[in-house]
Short mmCIF file of C-alpha atoms in Angstrom, two decimals:
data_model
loop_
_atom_site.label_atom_id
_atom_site.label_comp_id
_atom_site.label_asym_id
_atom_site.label_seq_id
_atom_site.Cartn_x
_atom_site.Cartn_y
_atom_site.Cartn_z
CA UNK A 236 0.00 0.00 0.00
CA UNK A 237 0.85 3.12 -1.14
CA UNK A 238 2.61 6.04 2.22
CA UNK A 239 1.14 9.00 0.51
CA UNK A 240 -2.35 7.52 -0.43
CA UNK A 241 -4.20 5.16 1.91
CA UNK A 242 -6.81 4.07 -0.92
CA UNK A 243 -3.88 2.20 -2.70
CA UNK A 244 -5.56 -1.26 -3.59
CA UNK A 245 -3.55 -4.33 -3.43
CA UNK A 246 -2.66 -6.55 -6.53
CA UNK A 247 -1.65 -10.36 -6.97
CA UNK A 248 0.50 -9.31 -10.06
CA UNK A 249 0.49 -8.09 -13.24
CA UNK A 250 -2.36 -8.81 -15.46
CA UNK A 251 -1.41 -10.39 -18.56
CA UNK A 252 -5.05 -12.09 -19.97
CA UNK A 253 -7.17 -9.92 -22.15
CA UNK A 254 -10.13 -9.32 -20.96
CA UNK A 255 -13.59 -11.52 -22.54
CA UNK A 256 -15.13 -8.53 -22.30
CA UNK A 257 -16.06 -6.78 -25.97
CA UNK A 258 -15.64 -3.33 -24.54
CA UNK A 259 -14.29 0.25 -26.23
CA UNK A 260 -10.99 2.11 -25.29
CA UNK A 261 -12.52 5.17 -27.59
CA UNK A 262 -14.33 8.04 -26.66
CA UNK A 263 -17.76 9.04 -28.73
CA UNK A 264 -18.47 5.49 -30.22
CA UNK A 265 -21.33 4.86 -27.99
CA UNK A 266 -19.51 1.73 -26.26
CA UNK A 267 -18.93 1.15 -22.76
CA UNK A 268 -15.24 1.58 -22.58
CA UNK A 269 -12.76 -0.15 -20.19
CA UNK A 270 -11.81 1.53 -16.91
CA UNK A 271 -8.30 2.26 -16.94
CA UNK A 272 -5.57 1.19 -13.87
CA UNK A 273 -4.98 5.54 -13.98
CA UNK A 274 -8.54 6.02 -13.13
CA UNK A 275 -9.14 7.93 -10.00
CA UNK A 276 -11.56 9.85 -8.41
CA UNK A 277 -11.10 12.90 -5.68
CA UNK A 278 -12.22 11.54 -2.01
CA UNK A 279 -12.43 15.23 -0.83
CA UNK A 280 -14.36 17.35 -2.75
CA UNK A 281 -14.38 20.31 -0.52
CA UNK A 282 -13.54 23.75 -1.66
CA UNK A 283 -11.06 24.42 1.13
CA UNK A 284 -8.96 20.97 -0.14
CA UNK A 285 -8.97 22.12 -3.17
CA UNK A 286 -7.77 25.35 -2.47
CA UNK A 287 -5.10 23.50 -0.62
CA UNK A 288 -3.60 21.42 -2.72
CA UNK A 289 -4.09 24.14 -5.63
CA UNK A 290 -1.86 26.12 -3.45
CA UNK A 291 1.01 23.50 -2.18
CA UNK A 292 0.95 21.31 -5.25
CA UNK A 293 0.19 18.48 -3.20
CA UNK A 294 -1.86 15.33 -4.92
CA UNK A 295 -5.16 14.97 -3.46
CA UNK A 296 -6.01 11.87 -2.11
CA UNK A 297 -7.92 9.65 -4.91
CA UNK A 298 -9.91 6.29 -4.96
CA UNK A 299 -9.73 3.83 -7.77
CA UNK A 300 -12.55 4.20 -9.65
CA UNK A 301 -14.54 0.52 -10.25
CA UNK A 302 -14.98 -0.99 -13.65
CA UNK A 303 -13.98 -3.13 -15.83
CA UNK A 304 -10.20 -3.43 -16.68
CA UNK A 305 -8.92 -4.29 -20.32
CA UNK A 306 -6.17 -6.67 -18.80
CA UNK A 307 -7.15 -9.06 -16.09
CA UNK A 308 -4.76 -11.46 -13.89
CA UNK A 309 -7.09 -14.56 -13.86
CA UNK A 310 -7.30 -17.10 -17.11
CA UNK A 311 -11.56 -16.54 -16.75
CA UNK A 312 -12.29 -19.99 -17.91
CA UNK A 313 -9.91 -21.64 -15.14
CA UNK A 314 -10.70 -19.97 -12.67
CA UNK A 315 -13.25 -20.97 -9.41
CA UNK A 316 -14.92 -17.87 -7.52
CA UNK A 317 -16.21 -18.81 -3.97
CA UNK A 318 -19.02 -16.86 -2.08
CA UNK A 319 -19.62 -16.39 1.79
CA UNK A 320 -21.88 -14.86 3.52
CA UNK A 321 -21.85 -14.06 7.43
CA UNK A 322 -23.18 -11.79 10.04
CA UNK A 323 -26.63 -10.82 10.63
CA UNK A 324 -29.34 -10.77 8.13
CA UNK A 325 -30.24 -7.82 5.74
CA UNK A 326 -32.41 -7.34 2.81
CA UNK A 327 -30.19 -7.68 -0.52
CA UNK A 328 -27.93 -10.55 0.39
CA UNK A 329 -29.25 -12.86 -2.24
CA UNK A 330 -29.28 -10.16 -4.54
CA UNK A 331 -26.03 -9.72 -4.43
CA UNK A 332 -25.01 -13.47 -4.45
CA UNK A 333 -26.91 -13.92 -7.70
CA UNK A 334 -25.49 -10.71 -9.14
CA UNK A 335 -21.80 -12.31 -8.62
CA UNK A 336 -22.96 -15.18 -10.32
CA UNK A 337 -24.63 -14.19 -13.26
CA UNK A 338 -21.85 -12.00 -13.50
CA UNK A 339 -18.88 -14.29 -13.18
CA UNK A 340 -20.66 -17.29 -15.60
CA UNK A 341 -21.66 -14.74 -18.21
CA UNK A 342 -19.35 -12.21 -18.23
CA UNK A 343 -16.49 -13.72 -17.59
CA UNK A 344 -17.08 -17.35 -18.55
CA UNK A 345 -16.17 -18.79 -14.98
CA UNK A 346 -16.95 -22.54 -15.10
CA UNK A 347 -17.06 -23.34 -11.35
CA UNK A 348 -18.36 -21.34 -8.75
CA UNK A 349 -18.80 -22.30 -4.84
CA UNK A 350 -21.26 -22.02 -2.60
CA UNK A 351 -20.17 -21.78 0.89
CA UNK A 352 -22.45 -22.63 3.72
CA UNK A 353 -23.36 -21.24 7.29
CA UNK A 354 -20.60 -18.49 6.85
CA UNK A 355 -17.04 -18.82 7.95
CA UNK A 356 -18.44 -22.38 9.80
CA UNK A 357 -18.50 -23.02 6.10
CA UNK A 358 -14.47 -23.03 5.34
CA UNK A 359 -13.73 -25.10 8.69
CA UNK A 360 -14.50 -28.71 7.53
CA UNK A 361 -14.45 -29.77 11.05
CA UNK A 362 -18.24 -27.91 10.65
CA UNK A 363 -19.06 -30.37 8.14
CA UNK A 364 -21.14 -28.30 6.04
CA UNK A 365 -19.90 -28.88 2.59
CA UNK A 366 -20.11 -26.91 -0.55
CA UNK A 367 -23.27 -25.82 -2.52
CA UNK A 368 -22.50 -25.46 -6.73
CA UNK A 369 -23.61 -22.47 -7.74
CA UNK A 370 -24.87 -21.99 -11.39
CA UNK A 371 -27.63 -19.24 -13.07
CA UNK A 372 -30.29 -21.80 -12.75
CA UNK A 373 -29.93 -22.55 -9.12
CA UNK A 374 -29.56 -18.96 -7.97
CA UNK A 375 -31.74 -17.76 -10.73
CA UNK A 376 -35.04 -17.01 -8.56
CA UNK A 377 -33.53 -16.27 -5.39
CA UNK A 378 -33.61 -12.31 -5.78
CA UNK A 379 -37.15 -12.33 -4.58
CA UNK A 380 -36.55 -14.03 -0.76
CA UNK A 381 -34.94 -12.06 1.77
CA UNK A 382 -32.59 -13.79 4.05
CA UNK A 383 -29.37 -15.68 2.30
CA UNK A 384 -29.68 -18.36 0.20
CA UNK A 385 -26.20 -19.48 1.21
CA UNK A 386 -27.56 -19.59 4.86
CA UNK A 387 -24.97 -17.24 7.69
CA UNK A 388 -23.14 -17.52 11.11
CA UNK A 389 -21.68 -15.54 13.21
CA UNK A 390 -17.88 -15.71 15.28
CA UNK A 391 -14.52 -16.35 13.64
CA UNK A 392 -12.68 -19.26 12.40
CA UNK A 393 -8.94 -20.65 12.54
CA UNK A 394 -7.91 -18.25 9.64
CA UNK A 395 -5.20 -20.89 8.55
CA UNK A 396 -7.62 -23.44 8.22
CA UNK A 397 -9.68 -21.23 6.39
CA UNK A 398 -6.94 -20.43 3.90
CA UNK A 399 -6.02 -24.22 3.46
CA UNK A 400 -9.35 -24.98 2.41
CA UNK A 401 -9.55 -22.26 -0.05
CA UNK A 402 -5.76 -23.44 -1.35
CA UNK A 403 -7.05 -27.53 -1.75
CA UNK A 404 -10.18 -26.45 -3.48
CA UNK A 405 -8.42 -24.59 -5.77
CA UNK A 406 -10.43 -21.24 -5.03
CA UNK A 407 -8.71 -17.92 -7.25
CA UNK A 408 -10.93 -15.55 -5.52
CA UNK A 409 -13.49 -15.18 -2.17
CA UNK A 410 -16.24 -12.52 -2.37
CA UNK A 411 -17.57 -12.15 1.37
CA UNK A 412 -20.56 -10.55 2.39
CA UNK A 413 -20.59 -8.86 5.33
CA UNK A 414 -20.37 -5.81 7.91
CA UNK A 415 -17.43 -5.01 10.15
CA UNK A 416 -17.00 -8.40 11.60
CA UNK A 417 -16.75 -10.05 8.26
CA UNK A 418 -14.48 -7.47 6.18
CA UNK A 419 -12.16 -7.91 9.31
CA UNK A 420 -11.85 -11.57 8.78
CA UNK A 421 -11.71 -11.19 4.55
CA UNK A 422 -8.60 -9.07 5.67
CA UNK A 423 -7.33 -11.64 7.98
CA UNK A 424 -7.39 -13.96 5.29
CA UNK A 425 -5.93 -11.63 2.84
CA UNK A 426 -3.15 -11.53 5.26
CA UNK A 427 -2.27 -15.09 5.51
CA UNK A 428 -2.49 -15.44 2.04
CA UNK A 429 0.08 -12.85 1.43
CA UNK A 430 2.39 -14.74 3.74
CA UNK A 431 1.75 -18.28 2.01
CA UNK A 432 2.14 -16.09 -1.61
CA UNK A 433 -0.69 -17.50 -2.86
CA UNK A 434 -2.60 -15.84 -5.68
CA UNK A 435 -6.19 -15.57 -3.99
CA UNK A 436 -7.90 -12.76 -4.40
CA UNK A 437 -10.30 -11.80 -1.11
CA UNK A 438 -13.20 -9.23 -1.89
CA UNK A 439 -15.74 -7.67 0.57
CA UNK A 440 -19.27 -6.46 -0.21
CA UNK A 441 -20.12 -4.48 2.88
CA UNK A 442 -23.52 -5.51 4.18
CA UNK A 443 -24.50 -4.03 7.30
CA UNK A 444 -28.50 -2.66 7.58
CA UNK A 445 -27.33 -0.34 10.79
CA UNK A 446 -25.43 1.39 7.66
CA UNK A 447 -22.29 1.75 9.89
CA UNK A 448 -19.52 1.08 7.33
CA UNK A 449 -16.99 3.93 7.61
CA UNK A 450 -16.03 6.31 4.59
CA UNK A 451 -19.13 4.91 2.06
CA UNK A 452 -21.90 6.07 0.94
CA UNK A 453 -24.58 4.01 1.92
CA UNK A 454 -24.11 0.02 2.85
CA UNK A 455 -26.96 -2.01 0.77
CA UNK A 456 -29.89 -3.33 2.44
CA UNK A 457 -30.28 0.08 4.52
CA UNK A 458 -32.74 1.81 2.45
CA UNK A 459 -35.18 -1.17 2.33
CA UNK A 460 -35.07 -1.38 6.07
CA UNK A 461 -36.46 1.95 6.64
CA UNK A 462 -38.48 1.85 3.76
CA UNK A 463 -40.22 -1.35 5.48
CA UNK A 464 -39.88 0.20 9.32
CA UNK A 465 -41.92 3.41 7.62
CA UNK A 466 -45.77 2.07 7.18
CA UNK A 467 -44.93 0.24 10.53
CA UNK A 468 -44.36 3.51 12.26
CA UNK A 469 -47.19 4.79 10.42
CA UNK A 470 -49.57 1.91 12.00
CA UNK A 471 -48.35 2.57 15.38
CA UNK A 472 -49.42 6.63 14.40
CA UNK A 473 -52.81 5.00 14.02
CA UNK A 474 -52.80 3.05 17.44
CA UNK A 475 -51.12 5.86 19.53
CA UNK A 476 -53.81 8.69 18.31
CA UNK A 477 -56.69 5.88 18.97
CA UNK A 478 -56.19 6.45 22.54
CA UNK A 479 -56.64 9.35 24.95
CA UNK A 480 -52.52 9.90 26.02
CA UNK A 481 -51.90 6.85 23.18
CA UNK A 482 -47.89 6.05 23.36
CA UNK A 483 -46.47 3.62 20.89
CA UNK A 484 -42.98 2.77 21.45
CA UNK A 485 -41.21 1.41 18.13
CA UNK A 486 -37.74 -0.39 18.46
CA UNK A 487 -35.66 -0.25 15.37
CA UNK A 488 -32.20 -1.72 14.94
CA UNK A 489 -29.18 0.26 15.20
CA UNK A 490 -26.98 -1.14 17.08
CA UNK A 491 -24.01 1.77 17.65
CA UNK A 492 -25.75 4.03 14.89
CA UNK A 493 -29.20 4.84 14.25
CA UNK A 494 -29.50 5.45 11.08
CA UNK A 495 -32.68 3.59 10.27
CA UNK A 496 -34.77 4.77 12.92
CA UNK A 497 -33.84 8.34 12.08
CA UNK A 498 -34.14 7.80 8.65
CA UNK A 499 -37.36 5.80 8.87
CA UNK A 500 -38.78 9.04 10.93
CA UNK A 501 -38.05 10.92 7.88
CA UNK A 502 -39.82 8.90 5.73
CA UNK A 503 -42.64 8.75 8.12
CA UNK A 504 -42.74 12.39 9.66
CA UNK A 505 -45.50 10.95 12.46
CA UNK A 506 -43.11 10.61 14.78
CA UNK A 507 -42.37 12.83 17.68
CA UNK A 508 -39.46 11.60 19.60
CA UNK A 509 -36.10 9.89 17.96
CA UNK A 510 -33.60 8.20 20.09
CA UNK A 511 -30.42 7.03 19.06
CA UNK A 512 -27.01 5.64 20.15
CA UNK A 513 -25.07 8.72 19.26
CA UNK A 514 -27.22 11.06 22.36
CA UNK A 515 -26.61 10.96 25.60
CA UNK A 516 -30.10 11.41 27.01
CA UNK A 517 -31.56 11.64 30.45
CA UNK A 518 -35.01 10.45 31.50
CA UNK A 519 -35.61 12.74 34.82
CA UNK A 520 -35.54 16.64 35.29
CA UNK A 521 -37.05 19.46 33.74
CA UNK A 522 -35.25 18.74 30.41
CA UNK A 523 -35.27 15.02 30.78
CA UNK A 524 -37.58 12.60 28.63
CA UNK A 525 -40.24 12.05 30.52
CA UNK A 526 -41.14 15.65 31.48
CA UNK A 527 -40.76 16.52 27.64
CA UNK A 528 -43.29 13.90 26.56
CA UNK A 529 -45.72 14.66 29.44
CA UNK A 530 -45.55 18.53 27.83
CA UNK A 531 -46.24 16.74 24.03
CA UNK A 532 -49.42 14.49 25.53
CA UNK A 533 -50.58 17.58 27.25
CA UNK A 534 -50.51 19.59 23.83
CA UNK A 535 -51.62 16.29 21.39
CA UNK A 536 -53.02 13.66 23.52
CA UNK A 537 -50.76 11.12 21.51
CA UNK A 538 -46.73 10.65 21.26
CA UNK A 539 -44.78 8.47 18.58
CA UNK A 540 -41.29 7.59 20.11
CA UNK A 541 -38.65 5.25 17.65
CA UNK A 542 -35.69 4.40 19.64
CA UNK A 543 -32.76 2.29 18.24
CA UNK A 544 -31.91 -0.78 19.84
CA UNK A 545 -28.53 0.63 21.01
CA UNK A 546 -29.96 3.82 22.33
CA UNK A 547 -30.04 4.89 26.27
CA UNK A 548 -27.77 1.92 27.47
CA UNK A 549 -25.99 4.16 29.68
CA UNK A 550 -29.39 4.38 31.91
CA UNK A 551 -28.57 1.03 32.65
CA UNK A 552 -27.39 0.26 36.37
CA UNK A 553 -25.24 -2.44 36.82
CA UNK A 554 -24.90 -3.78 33.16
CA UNK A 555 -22.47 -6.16 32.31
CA UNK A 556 -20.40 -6.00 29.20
CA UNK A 557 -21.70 -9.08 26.99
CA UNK A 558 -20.79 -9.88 23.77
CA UNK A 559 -22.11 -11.77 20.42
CA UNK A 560 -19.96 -14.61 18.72
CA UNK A 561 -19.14 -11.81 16.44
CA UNK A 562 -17.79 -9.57 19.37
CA UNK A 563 -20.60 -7.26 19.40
CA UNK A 564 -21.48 -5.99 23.05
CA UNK A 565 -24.94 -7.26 23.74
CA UNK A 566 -27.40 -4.71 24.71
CA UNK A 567 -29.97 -4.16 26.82
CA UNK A 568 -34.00 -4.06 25.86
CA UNK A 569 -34.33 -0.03 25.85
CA UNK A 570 -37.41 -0.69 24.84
CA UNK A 571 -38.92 -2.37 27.41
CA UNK A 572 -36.96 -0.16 29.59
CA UNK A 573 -38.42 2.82 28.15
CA UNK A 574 -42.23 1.53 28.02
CA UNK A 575 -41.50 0.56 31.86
CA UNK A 576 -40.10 4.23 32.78
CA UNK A 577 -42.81 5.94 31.16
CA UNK A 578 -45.86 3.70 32.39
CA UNK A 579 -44.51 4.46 36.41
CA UNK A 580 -43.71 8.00 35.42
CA UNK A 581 -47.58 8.70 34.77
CA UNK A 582 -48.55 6.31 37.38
CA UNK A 583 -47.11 8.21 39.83
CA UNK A 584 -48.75 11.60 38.24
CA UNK A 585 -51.99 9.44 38.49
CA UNK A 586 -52.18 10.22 34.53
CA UNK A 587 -53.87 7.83 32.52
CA UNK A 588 -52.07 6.19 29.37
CA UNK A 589 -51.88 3.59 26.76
CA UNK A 590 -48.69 2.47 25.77
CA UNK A 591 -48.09 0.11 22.90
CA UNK A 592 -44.00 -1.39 22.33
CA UNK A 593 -43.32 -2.85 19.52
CA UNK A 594 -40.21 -4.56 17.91
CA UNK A 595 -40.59 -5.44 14.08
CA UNK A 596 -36.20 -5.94 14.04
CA UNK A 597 -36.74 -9.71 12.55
CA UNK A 598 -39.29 -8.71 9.83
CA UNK A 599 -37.29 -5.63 8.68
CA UNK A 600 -34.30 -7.12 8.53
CA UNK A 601 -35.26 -10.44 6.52
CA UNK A 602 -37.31 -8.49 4.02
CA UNK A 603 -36.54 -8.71 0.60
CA UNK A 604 -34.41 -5.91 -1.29
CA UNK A 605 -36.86 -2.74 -2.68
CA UNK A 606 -36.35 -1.70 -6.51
CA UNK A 607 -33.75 1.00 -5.44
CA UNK A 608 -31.65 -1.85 -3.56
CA UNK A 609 -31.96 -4.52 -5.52
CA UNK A 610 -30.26 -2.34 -8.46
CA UNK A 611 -27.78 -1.22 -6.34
CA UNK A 612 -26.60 -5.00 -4.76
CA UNK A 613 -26.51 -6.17 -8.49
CA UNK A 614 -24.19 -3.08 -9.46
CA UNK A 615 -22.05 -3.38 -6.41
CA UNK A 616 -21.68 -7.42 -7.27
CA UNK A 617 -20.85 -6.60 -11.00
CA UNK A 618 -17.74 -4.23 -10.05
CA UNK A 619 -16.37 -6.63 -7.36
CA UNK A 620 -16.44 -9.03 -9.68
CA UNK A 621 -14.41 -6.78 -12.16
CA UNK A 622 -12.04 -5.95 -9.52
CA UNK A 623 -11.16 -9.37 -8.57
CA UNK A 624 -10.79 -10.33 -11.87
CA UNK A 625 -8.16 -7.67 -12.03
CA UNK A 626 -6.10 -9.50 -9.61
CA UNK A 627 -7.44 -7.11 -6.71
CA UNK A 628 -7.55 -8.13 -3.03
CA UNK A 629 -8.54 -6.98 0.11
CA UNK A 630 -10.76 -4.56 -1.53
CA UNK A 631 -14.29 -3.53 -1.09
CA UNK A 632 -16.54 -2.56 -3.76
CA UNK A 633 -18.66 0.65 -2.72
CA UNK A 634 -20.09 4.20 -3.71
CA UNK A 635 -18.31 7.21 -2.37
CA UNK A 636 -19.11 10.32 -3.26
CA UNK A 637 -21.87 9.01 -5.37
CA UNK A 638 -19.31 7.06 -7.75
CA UNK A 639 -18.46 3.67 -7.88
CA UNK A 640 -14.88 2.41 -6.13
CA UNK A 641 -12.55 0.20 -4.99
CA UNK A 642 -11.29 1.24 -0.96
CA UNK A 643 -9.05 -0.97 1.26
CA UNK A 644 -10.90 -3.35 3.69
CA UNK A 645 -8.37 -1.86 6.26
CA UNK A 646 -9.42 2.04 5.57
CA UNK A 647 -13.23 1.16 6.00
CA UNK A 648 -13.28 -0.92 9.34
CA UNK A 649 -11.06 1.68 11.02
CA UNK A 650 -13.76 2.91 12.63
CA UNK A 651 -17.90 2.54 12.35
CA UNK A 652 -20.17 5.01 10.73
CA UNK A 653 -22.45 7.19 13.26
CA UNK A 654 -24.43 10.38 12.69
CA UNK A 655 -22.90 13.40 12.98
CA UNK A 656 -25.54 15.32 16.06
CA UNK A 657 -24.36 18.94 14.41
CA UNK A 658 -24.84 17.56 10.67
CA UNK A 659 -27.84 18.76 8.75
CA UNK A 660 -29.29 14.76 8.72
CA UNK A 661 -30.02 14.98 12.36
CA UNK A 662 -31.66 18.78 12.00
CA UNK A 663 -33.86 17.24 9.72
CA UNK A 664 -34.71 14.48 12.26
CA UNK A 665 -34.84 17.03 14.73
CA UNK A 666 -36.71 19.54 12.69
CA UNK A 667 -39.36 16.76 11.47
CA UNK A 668 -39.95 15.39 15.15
CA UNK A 669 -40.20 18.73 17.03
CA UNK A 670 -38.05 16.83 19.86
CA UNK A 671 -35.52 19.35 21.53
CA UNK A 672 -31.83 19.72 20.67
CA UNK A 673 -30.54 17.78 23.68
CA UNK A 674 -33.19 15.63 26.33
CA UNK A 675 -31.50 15.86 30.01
#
């Protein structure tokens, strides 16, 4: 990797096959034409970094731009392609496994592609799940389920044995789906393949429907979650106004970022309170929670509150640090925490409500991919797929900036995503709710 610019991408070598591709290298003949190794695109678009390096003469710091290469590194109709995917659910996955699919066979004429089962579990033999062939016909359908056709797990695996098994089934390249956890391990991998200098190429499609993934645009599978949280929050709108001091409580995921249940709020503007991990809010005193929504049921007789799973988990006494075979902390139930607060806050006023909790998490995650997603998991699979055919590794394939590009596994899990409280995204939030700037 490059010391001056940190979106250098890997390569297994030089690439010396032409590509199957029938694709242009002229401008103005109305042909696609070939993305070239020189190809970049500006990360920074501000004015004041421009100004800056107009003034020192420095580079800016660019992004490979994703596409298909004239030259690839892999003879196409030798090669095997293996899939994975691991982690929680999200709408999209099986999108994007038939996407690399129909892609690989017809593109690039890839005879053999694998299947692998149950996630990492899958590349562990000891786990016994075997191999799945994957060909058009078999995944061909599978665009319409939610869930993964390929079936996921979650934890790590001995990342040697995971390598060996990729080196005595003669695998050329690994596409993994998956969020943090998973791009973590495809970088492991990458790693220890490096070391053994074996010409694998390891490729992450970031999948992660808290949208979390550092540096990109938007992870896929995000925009169908709120899209499918919205008519829910606009049911519990129904049941809270059917009631004299009606409450509905809504728990979204969002596990360190809550970027569905502030951007299902937007979609749905019923809702009157939105709580997310990024806040630090307080439930007593005269700015505090509760005395906030007693002042909205006073005015409206009704109150819509969406709170992300990982919101409010420092109100917590006593809590114990848990974590997930993946190494995610487990959290507490702020939702039943919050619909328990609230109903002995107006007991003790002696003030008469009806609160209704409820936790669609399961159904909006294992929905099926919208229009807008679906087109965007089968463009994302398309330019992994050219990227990895390039001899690429350790890569994801993403949007930034609105354009399509190839960023290092290690720049995007540096850190996770979370909304910026002083950014215009949460003003809208805050402007569409009517909730104050701070609660406590």
């Amino acid at each position: 990797m490059s010391d001056t610019n940190p979106f250098e991408i890997e390569r297994l070598g030089a690439s010396q096959y032409e590509s199957p591709l029938k694709l242009s290298t002229t401008k103005g003949d109305h042909l696609f034409n070939f993305v070239s190794e020189t190809d970049r695109l500006v990360f920074d678009l501000s004015l004041e970094r421009y100004n800056h390096c107009l003034n020192t003469g420095e580079t800016p710091i660019c992004m490979e731009q994703a596409g298909p290469r004239q030259h690839i590194f892999f003879e196409s109709n030798k090669t095997t392609a293996a899939i994975v995917t691991c982690g929680g659910l999200c709408p999209g996955i099986n999108n994007v496994i038939r996407g690399l699919v129909m892609a690989l066979h017809y593109f690039y004429g890839v005879k053999r592609i694998i299947g692998i089962p149950y996630g990492y579990e899958g590349l562990n033999p000891a786990k016994g799940h075997g191999f799945v062939e994957l060909t058009p016909e078999k995944v061909r359908d599978i665009h319409q389920f939610g869930g993964t056709f390929l079936g996921s797990s979650r934890g790590a695996q001995d990342v040697g044995i995971m390598v060996d098994t990729l080196q005595e089934n003669h695998v050329d390249m690994l596409f993994a789906i998956g969020g943090d956890g998973t791009l973590k391990g495809v970088n492991a991998l990458g790693e220890e393949i490096s070391k053994r200098n074996a010409k694998i190429s390891v490729v992450g499609i970031p999948k992660t429907i808290d949208n979390d993934i550092d540096l990109i645009d938007e992870s896929f599978g995000f925009e169908t979650a709120f899209d499918v949280a919205s008519p829910i929050l606009r049911d519990a709108h129904n049941e809270a106004t059917g009631a004299y001091n009606g409450i509905s409580i809504i728990k979204l995921m969002g596990r360190d970022s809550g970027f569905i249940a502030a951007s299902a709020a937007l979609a749905m503007p019923v809702v009157n309170f939105v709580l997310v991990p990024e806040m630090n809010f307080g439930l007593e005193g005269e700015n505090g929670f509760l005395n906030i929504l007693e002042q909205r049921l006073q005015q409206k007789k009704h109150a819509v509150i969406v709170v992300a799973e990982g919101a409010g988990q420092q109100l917590f006494e006593h809590r114990q640090e848990i974590k997930d075979a993946s190494g995610n902390i487990k959290h507490e139930d702020i939702g039943v925490f919050l619909k328990e607060k609230i109903t002995a806050y107006f007991k003790g006023k002696e003030t008469p409500v009806t609160i209704k909790y409820i936790d669609p998490s399961y159904i909006v995650r294992c929905a099926p991919a919208n229009s807008s997603d679906s087109v965007y998991c089968s463009r994302l699979a398309y330019h992994a797929v050219h990227g990895a055919m390039a001899g690429k590794t350790k890569f994801v394939a993403s949007k930034v900036n609105n354009k399509y590009v190839y960023v290092p596994i290690s720049e995007v899990t540096k850190k996770r995503k979370k909304i910026n409280l002083e950014g215009e995204f949460w003003f809208s939030v805050l402007q569409s709710t009517g909730q104050p700037f701070s609660l406590g």
